[in-house]
PDB file of C-alpha atoms in Angstrom:
ATOM      1  CA  SER A  13     135.673 114.959 -48.861  1.00 54.00           C
ATOM      2  CA  ASP A  14     139.075 114.254 -51.041  1.00 64.00           C
ATOM      3  CA  PHE A  15     139.507 116.680 -53.426  1.00 65.00           C
ATOM      4  CA  SER A  16     143.123 115.099 -54.883  1.00 75.00           C
ATOM      5  CA  LYS A  17     141.017 112.546 -57.104  1.00 84.00           C
ATOM      6  CA  ILE A  18     139.563 115.334 -59.140  1.00 86.00           C
ATOM      7  CA  LYS A  19     141.333 115.538 -62.658  1.00 91.00           C
ATOM      8  CA  GLY A  20     139.527 118.669 -64.040  1.00 92.00           C
ATOM      9  CA  PHE A  21     136.802 120.699 -64.749  1.00 94.00           C
ATOM     10  CA  VAL A  22     134.330 120.884 -67.975  1.00 94.00           C
ATOM     11  CA  LEU A  23     133.680 124.616 -68.380  1.00 95.00           C
ATOM     12  CA  SER A  24     130.187 125.498 -69.946  1.00 92.00           C
ATOM     13  CA  ASN A  25     131.821 128.943 -71.074  1.00 91.00           C
ATOM     14  CA  ILE A  26     134.204 131.228 -71.348  1.00 91.00           C
ATOM     15  CA  SER A  27     134.142 132.997 -67.940  1.00 92.00           C
ATOM     16  CA  HIS A  28     134.538 129.861 -65.989  1.00 92.00           C
ATOM     17  CA  LEU A  29     138.342 130.104 -67.217  1.00 90.00           C
ATOM     18  CA  LYS A  30     139.053 133.144 -65.251  1.00 90.00           C
ATOM     19  CA  LEU A  31     137.618 131.682 -62.526  1.00 92.00           C
ATOM     20  CA  LEU A  32     139.668 128.875 -62.476  1.00 92.00           C
ATOM     21  CA  GLU A  33     142.838 130.303 -63.974  1.00 86.00           C
ATOM     22  CA  LYS A  34     145.191 129.843 -60.982  1.00 89.00           C
ATOM     23  CA  TYR A  35     144.026 126.087 -61.049  1.00 86.00           C
ATOM     24  CA  SER A  36     145.180 125.588 -65.064  1.00 83.00           C
ATOM     25  CA  ASP A  37     148.607 124.306 -64.219  1.00 85.00           C
ATOM     26  CA  LYS A  38     147.329 121.420 -61.894  1.00 88.00           C
ATOM     27  CA  TYR A  39     143.752 120.726 -63.757  1.00 92.00           C
ATOM     28  CA  GLU A  40     142.628 119.631 -67.264  1.00 92.00           C
ATOM     29  CA  PHE A  41     140.205 121.841 -68.798  1.00 95.00           C
ATOM     30  CA  ILE A  42     137.319 120.211 -70.927  1.00 95.00           C
ATOM     31  CA  ALA A  43     135.532 122.921 -73.220  1.00 95.00           C
ATOM     32  CA  ASN A  44     131.660 121.545 -73.153  1.00 93.00           C
ATOM     33  CA  TYR A  45     129.523 121.648 -75.855  1.00 91.00           C
ATOM     34  CA  THR A  46     128.097 124.844 -74.934  1.00 90.00           C
ATOM     35  CA  PHE A  47     131.368 126.482 -76.112  1.00 91.00           C
ATOM     36  CA  ASN A  48     130.184 125.912 -79.994  1.00 89.00           C
ATOM     37  CA  VAL A  49     133.352 125.211 -81.751  1.00 90.00           C
ATOM     38  CA  PHE A  50     132.776 125.311 -85.457  1.00 90.00           C
ATOM     39  CA  ASN A  51     136.048 125.923 -86.825  1.00 90.00           C
ATOM     40  CA  SER A  52     139.610 125.318 -86.992  1.00 89.00           C
ATOM     41  CA  ASN A  53     140.277 129.004 -85.520  1.00 91.00           C
ATOM     42  CA  SER A  54     138.076 128.162 -82.470  1.00 91.00           C
ATOM     43  CA  VAL A  55     140.347 125.247 -81.950  1.00 91.00           C
ATOM     44  CA  LEU A  56     143.135 127.132 -82.111  1.00 92.00           C
ATOM     45  CA  GLU A  57     142.030 129.664 -79.591  1.00 93.00           C
ATOM     46  CA  LEU A  58     140.921 127.109 -76.955  1.00 92.00           C
ATOM     47  CA  LYS A  59     144.410 125.692 -77.291  1.00 92.00           C
ATOM     48  CA  LYS A  60     145.762 129.430 -76.516  1.00 93.00           C
ATOM     49  CA  LEU A  61     143.297 129.232 -73.297  1.00 91.00           C
ATOM     50  CA  ASP A  62     145.183 126.008 -72.142  1.00 89.00           C
ATOM     51  CA  ILE A  63     141.899 124.051 -72.893  1.00 92.00           C
ATOM     52  CA  SER A  64     142.942 120.066 -72.932  1.00 92.00           C
ATOM     53  CA  LYS A  65     140.046 118.662 -74.815  1.00 94.00           C
ATOM     54  CA  PHE A  66     136.551 120.047 -76.310  1.00 94.00           C
ATOM     55  CA  THR A  67     133.216 118.920 -77.119  1.00 92.00           C
ATOM     56  CA  LEU A  68     131.745 119.058 -80.605  1.00 91.00           C
ATOM     57  CA  SER A  69     128.474 120.786 -80.644  1.00 88.00           C
ATOM     58  CA  PRO A  70     125.633 118.532 -81.581  1.00 87.00           C
ATOM     59  CA  GLU A  71     124.378 121.672 -83.710  1.00 86.00           C
ATOM     60  CA  SER A  72     127.218 120.660 -86.458  1.00 89.00           C
ATOM     61  CA  ASP A  73     126.458 119.361 -89.563  1.00 91.00           C
ATOM     62  CA  LYS A  74     128.390 116.018 -90.835  1.00 92.00           C
ATOM     63  CA  ASN A  75     130.913 118.099 -92.899  1.00 93.00           C
ATOM     64  CA  THR A  76     131.692 120.510 -90.073  1.00 91.00           C
ATOM     65  CA  LEU A  77     132.481 117.345 -87.248  1.00 90.00           C
ATOM     66  CA  LEU A  78     134.818 115.758 -90.352  1.00 91.00           C
ATOM     67  CA  ASN A  79     136.752 118.746 -90.450  1.00 90.00           C
ATOM     68  CA  LEU A  80     137.178 119.528 -86.449  1.00 90.00           C
ATOM     69  CA  CYS A  81     138.559 115.937 -86.652  1.00 87.00           C
ATOM     70  CA  ASN A  82     140.958 116.780 -88.902  1.00 85.00           C
ATOM     71  CA  TYR A  83     142.687 119.089 -86.761  1.00 79.00           C
ATOM     72  CA  ASN A  84     144.744 117.545 -84.159  1.00 83.00           C
ATOM     73  CA  TYR A  85     145.366 120.349 -82.076  1.00 82.00           C
ATOM     74  CA  LEU A  86     143.333 119.616 -79.202  1.00 89.00           C
ATOM     75  CA  GLN A  87     141.839 115.928 -77.793  1.00 90.00           C
ATOM     76  CA  LYS A  88     138.074 116.147 -79.054  1.00 92.00           C
ATOM     77  CA  GLU A  89     134.594 114.213 -77.734  1.00 91.00           C
ATOM     78  CA  LEU A  90     131.200 113.767 -79.401  1.00 86.00           C
ATOM     79  CA  ILE A  91     127.997 113.880 -77.590  1.00 85.00           C
ATOM     80  CA  VAL A  92     126.144 110.372 -79.264  1.00 84.00           C
ATOM     81  CA  TYR A  93     123.255 109.885 -76.916  1.00 83.00           C
ATOM     82  CA  GLY A  94     121.042 112.264 -74.352  1.00 80.00           C
ATOM     83  CA  LYS A  95     118.401 115.047 -73.690  1.00 82.00           C
ATOM     84  CA  ILE A  96     120.379 118.200 -74.586  1.00 79.00           C
ATOM     85  CA  PRO A  97     118.443 121.165 -73.851  1.00 74.00           C
ATOM     86  CA  LEU A  98     116.936 122.810 -76.735  1.00 72.00           C
ATOM     87  CA  LEU A  99     116.609 126.271 -74.960  1.00 65.00           C
ATOM     88  CA  ASN A 100     117.916 128.239 -72.025  1.00 66.00           C
ATOM     89  CA  MET A 101     115.927 131.532 -70.554  1.00 65.00           C
ATOM     90  CA  ASN A 102     116.172 133.430 -67.568  1.00 68.00           C
ATOM     91  CA  TYR A 103     112.552 134.807 -68.299  1.00 71.00           C
ATOM     92  CA  CYS A 104     109.337 132.163 -67.931  1.00 73.00           C
ATOM     93  CA  LEU A 105     107.455 132.654 -70.840  1.00 71.00           C
ATOM     94  CA  LEU A 106     104.334 131.469 -69.315  1.00 75.00           C
ATOM     95  CA  ARG A 107     104.661 134.106 -66.371  1.00 68.00           C
ATOM     96  CA  ARG A 108     102.110 136.871 -66.935  1.00 61.00           C
ATOM     97  CA  LYS A 109     102.203 140.418 -65.100  1.00 58.00           C
TER      98      LYS A 109
END
């Protein structure tokens, strides 16, 4: 397989940065919606961590989205259609002991 076509990685949480830190100068890092970016402080911290783009949280209200769009520190993207998990759990609620 040819990895030269890979442009970057979509990261789901902050620990992925640690796993891929040696590649930060070679690939683009995108923070997925699971980073839950809700304010300019979060955006600035992502910039410090060499994140080049982030996905706006689908849980954000209109005012939060508009405010985040006013900050031009990083590129941003928005999920406009799709099925997003409501809840992730490691424990099965239906399993009984």
